[in-house]
XYZ file of C-alpha atoms in Angstrom:
693
model
C -0.249 0.161 0.161
C 1.368 3.192 -0.783
C 1.715 5.804 1.915
C -0.799 8.290 2.484
C 0.209 11.231 1.421
C 1.478 14.347 3.278
C -0.110 17.621 2.447
C -1.892 20.997 3.780
C -1.641 22.398 7.497
C 0.033 18.743 8.501
C 2.817 19.564 5.629
C 3.293 23.277 7.019
C 2.972 22.073 10.507
C 5.522 19.036 9.985
C 7.902 21.653 8.084
C 7.415 24.375 11.096
C 8.614 21.190 13.531
C 11.560 19.827 11.518
C 9.766 16.519 10.863
C 10.527 15.229 7.177
C 7.432 14.457 4.655
C 10.117 13.172 2.170
C 13.723 12.215 2.268
C 16.614 10.879 0.135
C 17.393 7.401 0.476
C 21.317 6.098 0.305
C 20.929 6.016 -3.749
C 19.824 9.543 -3.308
C 16.271 8.373 -4.492
C 13.156 10.527 -2.928
C 11.331 8.492 -0.723
C 7.572 10.053 0.911
C 6.805 9.493 4.647
C 3.509 8.057 5.777
C 1.227 10.634 6.876
C 0.650 8.248 10.282
C 4.661 8.334 10.672
C 4.399 11.947 10.481
C 1.470 12.501 12.997
C 3.369 10.194 15.368
C 6.217 12.173 15.239
C 4.438 15.399 16.040
C 2.498 13.494 18.882
C 5.383 12.983 20.884
C 6.799 16.239 20.489
C 3.355 17.215 22.162
C 1.674 18.631 19.115
C -1.911 17.387 18.187
C -2.052 16.782 14.481
C -5.183 13.499 14.109
C -6.961 15.364 11.349
C -6.669 18.555 9.401
C -8.872 20.990 11.744
C -6.375 19.804 14.720
C -3.222 20.273 12.338
C -4.204 23.805 11.380
C -4.934 24.784 15.293
C -1.721 23.569 16.247
C -0.118 25.442 13.316
C -1.863 28.625 14.359
C -0.620 28.141 17.825
C 2.675 27.839 16.892
C 2.625 30.663 15.011
C 1.668 32.642 17.775
C 4.286 31.063 19.922
C 7.009 32.161 17.716
C 5.897 35.499 17.792
C 6.939 36.044 20.902
C 9.769 39.200 21.516
C 12.548 36.452 22.069
C 13.361 32.979 21.047
C 14.126 31.002 24.096
C 17.612 30.703 23.345
C 20.396 32.316 21.491
C 23.306 31.298 20.287
C 26.062 33.745 18.881
C 29.646 33.155 18.157
C 32.471 35.549 19.825
C 34.203 37.955 18.101
C 31.731 39.672 16.139
C 28.802 42.037 16.327
C 25.775 40.390 16.890
C 22.306 41.872 15.923
C 19.238 40.489 18.127
C 15.749 41.331 17.594
C 13.769 42.632 20.622
C 10.534 43.528 19.218
C 8.976 47.177 18.605
C 7.959 47.822 22.019
C 10.986 47.029 23.916
C 11.809 49.681 26.683
C 14.918 47.838 28.646
C 17.235 45.362 28.264
C 19.140 43.392 31.128
C 21.975 40.969 30.191
C 23.241 39.178 33.278
C 26.701 37.335 32.457
C 26.961 33.516 33.750
C 29.113 34.366 36.743
C 25.642 36.647 38.226
C 27.284 40.169 37.039
C 25.363 42.154 35.042
C 26.932 43.399 31.452
C 26.400 47.623 30.602
C 24.344 46.722 27.030
C 22.192 49.279 24.986
C 19.303 49.094 22.566
C 18.465 51.373 19.460
C 15.142 51.175 18.698
C 13.829 47.133 18.379
C 17.525 46.106 17.649
C 20.383 45.020 20.002
C 23.717 45.341 19.037
C 25.839 42.708 20.801
C 28.995 43.901 21.615
C 32.205 42.225 21.238
C 33.153 42.382 25.030
C 30.319 40.050 26.201
C 32.324 36.795 27.125
C 32.236 33.427 25.903
C 29.475 31.845 28.409
C 26.281 31.211 29.191
C 24.101 34.475 29.784
C 20.382 35.433 30.311
C 18.867 38.411 28.622
C 15.943 39.842 29.580
C 13.726 42.876 27.602
C 10.939 44.944 29.065
C 8.194 45.673 27.101
C 5.691 47.710 27.670
C 3.153 44.670 28.897
C 5.628 41.787 28.914
C 8.573 40.554 29.862
C 10.881 38.033 27.576
C 13.753 36.139 28.388
C 16.157 34.077 26.599
C 19.143 32.039 27.166
C 21.768 33.833 25.456
C 25.028 31.778 24.882
C 28.178 32.988 23.615
C 30.291 30.726 22.086
C 33.652 30.339 20.082
C 34.045 30.575 16.634
C 35.566 27.157 16.525
C 36.418 24.297 18.451
C 39.883 24.188 20.030
C 42.624 21.876 18.191
C 45.116 20.850 20.594
C 47.386 18.820 18.371
C 49.415 20.966 15.884
C 51.274 18.404 13.906
C 50.088 15.253 12.629
C 50.367 12.393 15.027
C 48.839 8.466 16.079
C 47.346 6.880 18.771
C 45.170 3.498 19.938
C 41.497 2.889 19.496
C 40.964 0.637 22.964
C 37.752 -1.285 23.758
C 38.953 -0.593 27.954
C 37.230 -3.854 29.171
C 39.263 -5.937 26.536
C 42.823 -4.770 28.246
C 42.831 -6.971 30.796
C 45.953 -6.916 33.249
C 47.271 -9.925 35.426
C 46.314 -7.206 38.362
C 42.822 -6.223 37.314
C 39.591 -8.221 38.052
C 38.542 -9.786 34.835
C 37.714 -6.698 32.928
C 40.035 -4.176 31.870
C 39.999 -0.927 34.070
C 40.882 2.575 34.925
C 44.628 1.585 36.125
C 44.788 -0.146 33.383
C 43.960 3.076 31.557
C 46.634 4.619 32.891
C 49.170 2.393 32.400
C 47.876 1.616 28.457
C 48.495 5.753 28.641
C 51.924 5.915 30.045
C 53.236 3.080 27.703
C 51.839 4.869 24.439
C 52.786 8.321 25.254
C 56.510 6.571 25.826
C 56.117 5.407 22.288
C 55.136 8.391 20.940
C 51.204 8.060 20.780
C 49.216 11.376 20.943
C 46.067 9.937 22.149
C 43.980 6.708 23.211
C 40.625 6.701 22.355
C 38.818 4.605 24.321
C 34.860 2.476 24.413
C 31.929 4.825 26.261
C 32.521 4.615 29.891
C 29.521 5.547 30.531
C 27.382 3.907 33.793
C 25.430 1.106 33.157
C 22.352 0.388 35.795
C 23.915 -0.951 39.058
C 21.596 -4.371 38.135
C 21.926 -7.881 37.035
C 22.334 -9.013 34.089
C 24.968 -6.412 33.217
C 24.431 -4.384 30.383
C 27.227 -5.564 27.788
C 27.077 -2.952 24.930
C 29.004 0.493 26.315
C 26.807 1.943 23.449
C 23.280 1.511 25.695
C 24.331 2.681 28.884
C 21.798 4.018 31.763
C 23.538 7.188 31.902
C 26.110 9.492 29.217
C 26.438 11.398 32.409
C 28.235 9.176 35.009
C 30.813 6.901 34.463
C 30.831 3.033 34.842
C 32.025 1.641 38.155
C 33.050 -1.574 36.807
C 36.236 0.273 35.477
C 37.470 0.627 39.083
C 40.330 -0.555 40.333
C 39.288 -1.370 44.019
C 43.069 -1.747 45.385
C 43.362 1.740 43.890
C 41.057 3.290 46.883
C 42.522 4.598 49.798
C 40.275 2.776 51.906
C 41.430 -0.627 51.236
C 45.179 0.102 52.664
C 43.763 0.642 55.972
C 41.397 -2.286 56.223
C 41.623 -4.600 59.209
C 43.576 -7.742 57.995
C 39.863 -9.971 58.027
C 38.598 -7.597 55.737
C 41.384 -7.125 53.239
C 41.297 -10.715 52.582
C 37.719 -10.816 52.262
C 38.769 -8.269 49.581
C 41.643 -9.877 47.818
C 39.904 -13.689 47.542
C 36.821 -11.560 45.895
C 39.922 -10.308 43.458
C 40.865 -13.774 43.004
C 36.957 -15.226 42.574
C 36.825 -12.586 39.531
C 39.650 -13.676 38.115
C 38.948 -17.204 37.707
C 36.548 -16.199 35.249
C 36.792 -17.811 31.881
C 39.723 -16.128 30.134
C 38.177 -16.439 26.767
C 35.386 -13.795 27.478
C 34.743 -10.698 29.673
C 32.336 -12.404 32.418
C 30.512 -8.738 33.200
C 27.826 -10.147 35.952
C 30.911 -12.273 37.832
C 32.854 -8.767 38.161
C 29.875 -6.877 39.096
C 28.977 -9.348 41.937
C 32.692 -9.076 43.147
C 33.635 -5.697 42.873
C 30.016 -4.504 44.228
C 30.716 -6.818 47.282
C 34.297 -5.479 48.017
C 33.393 -2.056 47.644
C 30.546 -2.299 50.131
C 33.360 -3.081 52.380
C 35.336 -0.631 51.519
C 32.399 1.711 51.593
C 31.671 1.134 55.381
C 35.700 1.630 56.219
C 36.429 4.828 57.921
C 37.770 7.791 55.543
C 39.924 10.129 56.886
C 38.296 13.814 57.992
C 40.344 15.402 54.401
C 39.123 12.645 52.135
C 35.640 12.863 53.858
C 35.582 16.969 53.528
C 36.727 16.382 50.085
C 33.776 14.178 48.961
C 31.380 16.540 50.859
C 32.194 19.500 48.114
C 32.471 17.212 45.450
C 28.836 15.940 45.981
C 27.878 19.756 46.515
C 29.236 20.706 43.387
C 27.707 18.245 41.304
C 24.445 19.207 42.727
C 20.829 17.202 42.521
C 21.676 16.062 38.719
C 24.335 13.481 40.562
C 21.574 12.911 43.940
C 18.927 11.893 40.696
C 20.926 9.599 39.342
C 22.405 7.731 42.816
C 18.471 7.621 43.504
C 17.472 6.134 40.119
C 20.550 3.670 41.158
C 19.350 2.883 44.862
C 15.631 2.584 43.487
C 16.871 -0.076 40.529
C 18.687 -2.414 42.840
C 15.255 -2.566 44.565
C 12.747 -2.295 41.890
C 15.008 -3.416 39.063
C 14.478 -2.078 35.587
C 12.973 -0.351 33.533
C 11.837 2.328 35.787
C 8.366 2.330 33.701
C 7.615 -1.281 36.005
C 8.226 1.088 38.827
C 5.107 1.792 41.394
C 3.689 4.900 39.687
C 5.068 7.047 42.851
C 8.530 6.309 41.658
C 8.698 7.043 38.151
C 9.264 10.581 37.994
C 12.028 12.095 39.979
C 9.694 14.633 41.352
C 6.901 11.812 42.189
C 5.401 12.004 45.329
C 7.172 9.023 46.677
C 10.758 9.563 45.567
C 11.571 12.001 48.222
C 10.864 9.489 50.870
C 12.566 6.345 49.318
C 15.791 8.389 49.231
C 15.395 9.038 53.003
C 15.036 5.245 53.279
C 17.585 4.631 51.072
C 19.707 6.817 52.152
C 22.872 4.646 52.672
C 22.633 3.348 49.221
C 22.657 6.406 47.235
C 25.420 7.640 49.113
C 27.033 4.597 48.210
C 26.263 5.782 44.403
C 27.578 8.756 45.100
C 30.960 7.524 46.245
C 31.198 5.241 43.495
C 30.845 8.240 40.966
C 33.616 10.173 43.195
C 35.547 7.045 42.664
C 35.619 6.936 39.237
C 35.951 10.606 38.684
C 39.228 10.376 40.395
C 40.620 6.870 38.553
C 39.799 8.729 35.407
C 41.598 11.968 36.101
C 44.559 9.602 37.492
C 44.401 8.149 33.663
C 44.502 11.456 31.878
C 47.018 12.836 34.261
C 49.462 9.654 33.314
C 48.825 10.347 29.814
C 49.906 13.982 29.349
C 52.715 13.262 31.827
C 54.114 10.783 29.547
C 54.188 13.750 26.858
C 50.533 12.822 24.952
C 49.371 15.661 22.777
C 45.921 14.950 23.428
C 45.373 11.967 25.856
C 42.366 10.044 26.813
C 39.566 10.829 24.181
C 36.397 9.589 25.202
C 33.397 8.270 23.190
C 30.188 9.700 23.518
C 27.321 7.394 22.509
C 24.471 8.370 20.716
C 21.890 7.930 23.373
C 20.800 5.737 26.807
C 18.518 3.281 27.644
C 14.694 3.765 27.628
C 14.362 2.445 31.181
C 17.437 3.795 32.614
C 18.874 6.548 34.624
C 19.031 9.499 32.217
C 15.607 8.047 30.690
C 14.051 8.445 34.192
C 15.670 11.743 35.304
C 15.794 13.587 32.019
C 12.360 12.257 30.917
C 10.593 15.775 30.206
C 13.554 16.343 27.532
C 12.602 13.079 25.370
C 10.379 11.967 23.136
C 8.566 8.921 24.638
C 7.494 6.750 21.945
C 9.930 7.340 19.728
C 13.398 5.735 19.346
C 16.064 6.197 17.118
C 18.126 4.145 14.212
C 18.394 4.467 10.664
C 16.374 4.008 7.455
C 16.941 1.214 4.958
C 20.058 1.299 3.467
C 22.511 -0.525 1.362
C 24.067 -2.452 4.693
C 20.285 -3.128 6.013
C 17.249 -3.352 4.143
C 15.004 -2.994 6.719
C 16.865 -0.508 8.458
C 17.473 0.083 12.021
C 16.159 0.534 15.310
C 18.910 1.555 17.960
C 16.132 1.605 20.514
C 17.243 4.692 22.862
C 14.713 7.531 23.086
C 15.625 11.117 21.181
C 15.762 14.170 22.783
C 13.523 16.846 21.645
C 14.573 19.478 19.882
C 12.156 22.197 21.424
C 12.822 21.238 25.145
C 16.600 21.617 23.926
C 16.501 25.572 23.287
C 14.173 25.775 25.798
C 16.427 24.709 28.917
C 19.537 26.116 27.282
C 20.682 22.996 25.942
C 21.478 22.368 29.449
C 20.753 18.367 28.999
C 23.549 18.920 25.782
C 25.973 20.952 27.839
C 25.739 19.081 31.144
C 26.507 15.784 29.440
C 29.397 17.142 27.506
C 30.763 18.680 30.181
C 30.726 15.777 32.110
C 32.543 13.610 29.445
C 34.546 15.804 28.640
C 35.956 16.565 32.394
C 39.163 14.289 32.008
C 39.747 14.107 28.657
C 42.026 15.654 25.756
C 39.438 14.678 23.337
C 35.993 13.353 22.444
C 34.613 11.605 19.709
C 30.911 12.212 18.971
C 29.050 8.811 18.045
C 26.936 9.500 14.982
C 27.604 13.159 14.447
C 24.891 13.864 12.083
C 22.440 13.369 14.761
C 23.154 17.056 15.499
C 21.583 17.660 12.603
C 18.880 15.080 12.053
C 17.737 11.631 13.858
C 16.036 8.813 12.044
C 12.636 8.566 14.833
C 11.154 5.006 14.751
C 7.320 5.150 16.380
C 7.311 2.244 19.152
C 6.036 -0.819 17.688
C 6.559 0.063 14.090
C 9.496 -1.404 11.589
C 12.560 1.022 11.264
C 11.668 1.747 7.631
C 8.264 3.515 8.918
C 10.274 6.291 10.798
C 11.184 9.511 9.463
C 13.984 12.237 10.073
C 13.435 15.168 12.412
C 15.685 18.117 12.526
C 18.016 19.345 15.319
C 19.266 23.241 15.739
C 22.367 21.889 14.528
C 24.181 25.349 14.550
C 23.248 26.032 18.480
C 24.589 22.773 19.222
C 27.949 23.044 17.516
C 27.745 26.268 19.331
C 27.438 24.918 22.516
C 29.914 21.905 21.808
C 32.269 24.484 20.844
C 32.022 26.393 24.389
C 32.123 22.873 25.940
C 35.504 21.764 23.848
C 37.174 25.025 24.210
C 36.559 25.121 28.394
C 37.957 21.609 28.415
C 40.929 22.601 25.733
C 39.956 19.440 24.181
C 40.076 18.196 20.485
C 36.146 16.942 19.035
C 36.186 13.918 16.471
C 32.517 13.190 14.641
C 31.888 9.841 13.544
C 30.294 10.575 10.292
C 30.479 7.169 8.422
C 27.778 6.320 6.437
C 24.711 8.127 4.517
C 26.273 11.634 5.117
C 24.053 14.581 4.252
C 25.627 17.478 1.550
C 27.484 19.625 3.774
C 27.930 18.160 6.966
C 31.294 17.187 6.148
C 32.248 20.302 5.157
C 30.822 22.291 8.171
C 32.864 19.956 10.564
C 35.735 20.567 8.649
C 35.234 24.207 9.540
C 34.572 23.846 13.033
C 37.151 22.040 13.242
C 35.669 18.670 13.997
C 37.787 16.161 12.675
C 35.907 13.840 10.365
C 35.970 9.918 10.790
C 37.785 8.203 7.632
C 38.026 4.170 7.254
C 40.211 2.429 4.671
C 37.738 0.253 4.143
C 35.576 2.593 2.605
C 37.488 5.139 1.630
C 36.726 5.768 -1.913
C 36.848 8.977 -4.980
C 33.337 10.876 -4.406
C 32.546 8.407 -1.705
C 31.286 5.824 -4.279
C 31.358 2.627 -4.561
C 31.716 2.055 -7.787
C 34.968 4.580 -7.649
C 38.269 3.425 -6.882
C 39.768 3.300 -3.714
C 41.177 6.849 -2.806
C 44.847 6.873 -3.092
C 46.325 7.891 0.717
C 47.172 11.852 -1.074
C 43.608 12.343 -1.012
C 42.696 11.493 2.520
C 41.267 15.039 4.224
C 43.753 16.550 6.484
C 40.921 17.233 9.328
C 40.320 13.723 9.886
C 40.960 10.867 12.595
C 42.060 7.824 9.862
C 41.712 4.292 10.637
C 42.319 0.768 9.124
C 39.019 -0.392 10.882
C 36.289 0.402 13.497
C 35.030 -1.920 16.372
C 32.031 -2.618 14.307
C 34.198 -4.090 11.658
C 36.300 -6.647 10.795
C 40.024 -6.160 12.234
C 43.102 -6.069 9.730
C 44.176 -9.400 10.239
C 40.246 -10.526 9.921
C 39.887 -8.641 6.916
C 42.288 -10.230 4.707
C 41.600 -13.843 6.232
C 37.572 -13.119 5.854
C 36.751 -13.875 9.193
C 33.660 -11.660 8.957
C 32.251 -13.819 5.594
C 33.260 -16.491 7.898
C 31.189 -15.751 11.291
C 28.264 -14.587 8.966
C 28.187 -17.612 7.390
C 27.981 -19.636 10.031
C 25.460 -17.745 11.922
C 23.412 -17.535 9.094
C 23.006 -13.850 8.794
C 23.217 -12.811 4.995
C 20.236 -12.071 4.148
C 17.362 -13.212 1.238
C 19.369 -11.594 -1.624
C 22.705 -13.051 -1.073
C 24.709 -16.322 -0.257
C 27.928 -17.460 1.186
C 29.235 -17.721 -2.139
C 28.031 -14.485 -3.510
C 29.622 -12.865 -0.147
C 32.758 -14.572 -0.794
C 33.184 -13.642 -4.345
C 32.477 -10.257 -3.270
C 35.362 -9.997 -0.883
C 37.654 -11.534 -2.909
C 36.984 -8.782 -5.374
C 37.263 -6.188 -2.124
C 40.776 -7.879 -0.882
C 42.360 -7.672 -4.878
C 41.092 -4.001 -5.014
C 43.160 -2.999 -1.892
C 45.651 -5.461 -3.025
C 46.126 -3.290 -6.485
C 46.100 -0.309 -3.753
C 48.801 -1.084 -1.864
C 50.838 -2.180 -4.554
C 50.397 1.311 -6.115
C 51.447 2.875 -3.446
C 54.815 0.441 -3.447
C 53.981 -0.950 -0.092
C 53.792 -4.390 -0.899
C 55.567 -6.978 -3.380
C 54.196 -10.420 -4.792
C 52.421 -12.810 -2.710
C 52.802 -11.140 0.493
C 52.126 -12.789 3.606
C 48.915 -11.730 6.094
C 51.444 -10.036 8.372
C 52.879 -7.984 5.553
C 49.729 -6.655 4.084
C 48.378 -5.403 7.600
C 51.339 -3.759 8.166
C 51.249 -2.124 4.450
C 47.901 -1.196 5.760
C 49.248 0.974 8.677
C 52.283 2.037 6.152
C 49.231 3.797 4.539
C 47.748 5.425 7.198
C 51.411 6.665 8.384
C 50.985 8.164 4.434
C 47.886 10.129 4.584
C 47.736 14.198 5.519
C 45.280 12.978 8.412
C 45.965 14.985 11.302
C 45.602 11.910 13.458
C 45.753 8.228 12.234
C 45.005 5.429 14.643
C 44.544 1.824 14.709
C 43.063 -0.889 17.240
C 44.996 -2.598 20.058
C 43.264 -6.008 18.190
C 44.506 -4.964 14.451
C 47.933 -4.418 15.868
C 48.330 -7.246 17.492
C 46.851 -9.703 15.136
C 43.125 -10.100 16.595
C 40.840 -11.869 14.078
C 37.779 -11.164 15.993
C 35.948 -7.767 15.750
C 34.634 -6.324 19.204
C 31.058 -6.196 17.900
C 28.961 -8.130 14.876
C 25.934 -5.635 13.645
C 23.166 -7.425 13.607
C 23.645 -9.769 16.559
C 22.860 -10.226 19.870
C 23.658 -13.594 21.449
C 24.497 -15.240 18.545
C 28.049 -13.275 18.841
C 29.975 -12.651 21.934
C 29.830 -9.123 21.294
C 31.501 -6.675 23.479
C 32.870 -9.574 25.856
C 35.826 -10.279 23.687
C 39.490 -9.619 25.218
C 42.520 -9.206 23.269
C 43.718 -12.329 21.973
C 45.851 -13.760 19.314
C 45.053 -16.265 17.062
C 46.177 -20.136 18.416
C 46.049 -23.663 17.271
C 43.018 -24.097 19.762
C 41.039 -20.920 18.494
C 42.411 -18.026 20.531
C 45.111 -17.137 23.360
C 43.815 -14.417 25.665
C 46.778 -11.638 25.432
C 47.022 -9.932 28.648
C 48.445 -5.999 29.080
C 51.935 -6.747 29.822
C 52.075 -9.139 26.991
C 50.602 -6.742 24.426
C 53.284 -4.217 25.831
C 56.158 -6.363 24.758
C 54.498 -7.774 21.400
C 57.070 -7.365 18.780
C 54.177 -6.624 16.444
C 52.112 -4.295 18.283
C 55.330 -2.204 18.485
C 56.453 -2.647 14.924
C 52.953 -1.368 14.206
C 53.656 2.005 16.714
C 57.050 2.523 14.923
C 55.217 2.659 11.574
C 52.567 5.365 12.660
C 54.937 7.337 14.533
C 57.490 7.358 11.447
C 55.009 9.614 9.756
C 55.982 12.425 7.295
C 56.119 15.769 9.181
C 53.062 18.229 8.115
């Protein structure tokens, strides 16, 4: 059945709210969106459009709202004179700076010319008229993001959970990250990009995917090194032995798999012992000050954690009075669970301190950037942020991707989107708080699916992904807030812009000094799969270029056709292809890549797999990209990719430790071995000796 056409007031209302009624697919063909999908997207925004009269009424109401004297937020760039329309009957203007001081300002008639003396920051603008008062969040942002790295460099991409040392508790931890950072700086690396370290819900089973967190504003305590908590050293012998016994229990997990549930159980019990131990007066005062600085947001997060321990997740199944942070029973529950609320705030304090130590180790080792944190595209709908920030989320919707060449059915990631209009109403508080938290102890930030700053694919819950539509976001305002937070942190920004990218997005990113993401497997002339592979000198300079990503085969796995083998074994090929067809396609890709490497003079005749992997890294080193990076698994020769999209339990996604191929499958590689591995050091030497800019 063809989609119901979107016309009349519904079409005008959709355009005004940024809801697409037509889009171009991955082959640039126009696709019409069904009217029901448009109505559902508008309903999630709180806009009624069930029929033509209600759509017309909502459109008129929206027009009246937008005729107000000031928009809810105004984002401008520092360094230039900016004009702001105040309305014809404005009488006085007050500008209050972020710190609370009033800034002298004057309007000429109905126009305010914002002087260049207004500093960057989050300010408040109030306009008094004859019969009204208008207020707006005035955000003054720098022109571009900072770029702390001034010359070409290289770095590692690490799945922290997989980088286990003999001292960690069955999972890589913050101390392992500090060790890796110190070693990397000594090897000449500029940065380490780690998987998202966002917090999961404190319940069993633990969420394996770092891209489906309960919160993007807080950290994962599962990565804590228990023995680095100062109170551990003051424990009485019996309790100290108990903690050490729990450590051994965690270390006895299956060496071939990351068992988060086992680690969670052991660390939670050990940390509970430490939480009950006496703290020094100085440390207790430091903790109190930290909690006070974090404010109500931390209290809400810790309250959610305590409630989740009692009632489970998702929060939508809790007693009705607990389903909103302002609910009638939440304050009473917080008092009752006072000790557990305090425990979860303490865990965040510890995580913050150990992450700070890791970044300090990175900069002390000479790394030009240090640790680059990954920002996931969303949060679990039943988790902490979705509970605490639910008024800023589009309930009844999830985000994903429309049908494309990789997935003909489209994708539903199961994550609720932020409401575009609510972002502006609150001065982009949710967005800026999230950025500030992730950037606190970071030299850089990678934003997963950065195209989401422009638009996101909204899927109505219960509908297939193909029945979604694109919704626009205030991208220029979001980029301004991003530039301001990055400047305050002195951090570089990388945008993951792989897949279907709108025209102009990459040019805008470059103009904002946000590095693009380029992958050797995909890069071709004009981004056309039918065109030849791009030579090394055709890569952009404003980019982070790598061989692979966590969702793709490793370098060795790609040459070994490990991706084709695994997908064939698991029956993941669709109706339009077969293992034989995929094997032939992959053979053409390998021949194509081999021809590129030979044209660059990087391999001879009949190269070994090891020589091909090294040639790929030599290719990276030749590109003019500001940063090149490789996964630790790529450098170590691991055949297995961390995540196989399209699978859940069929493949051990996010549960594979670093390993090398062996006769009986794979041999786990400990961090101590990695740091001494000849292959890893050879790759580091190749990437370190890049030509100067």
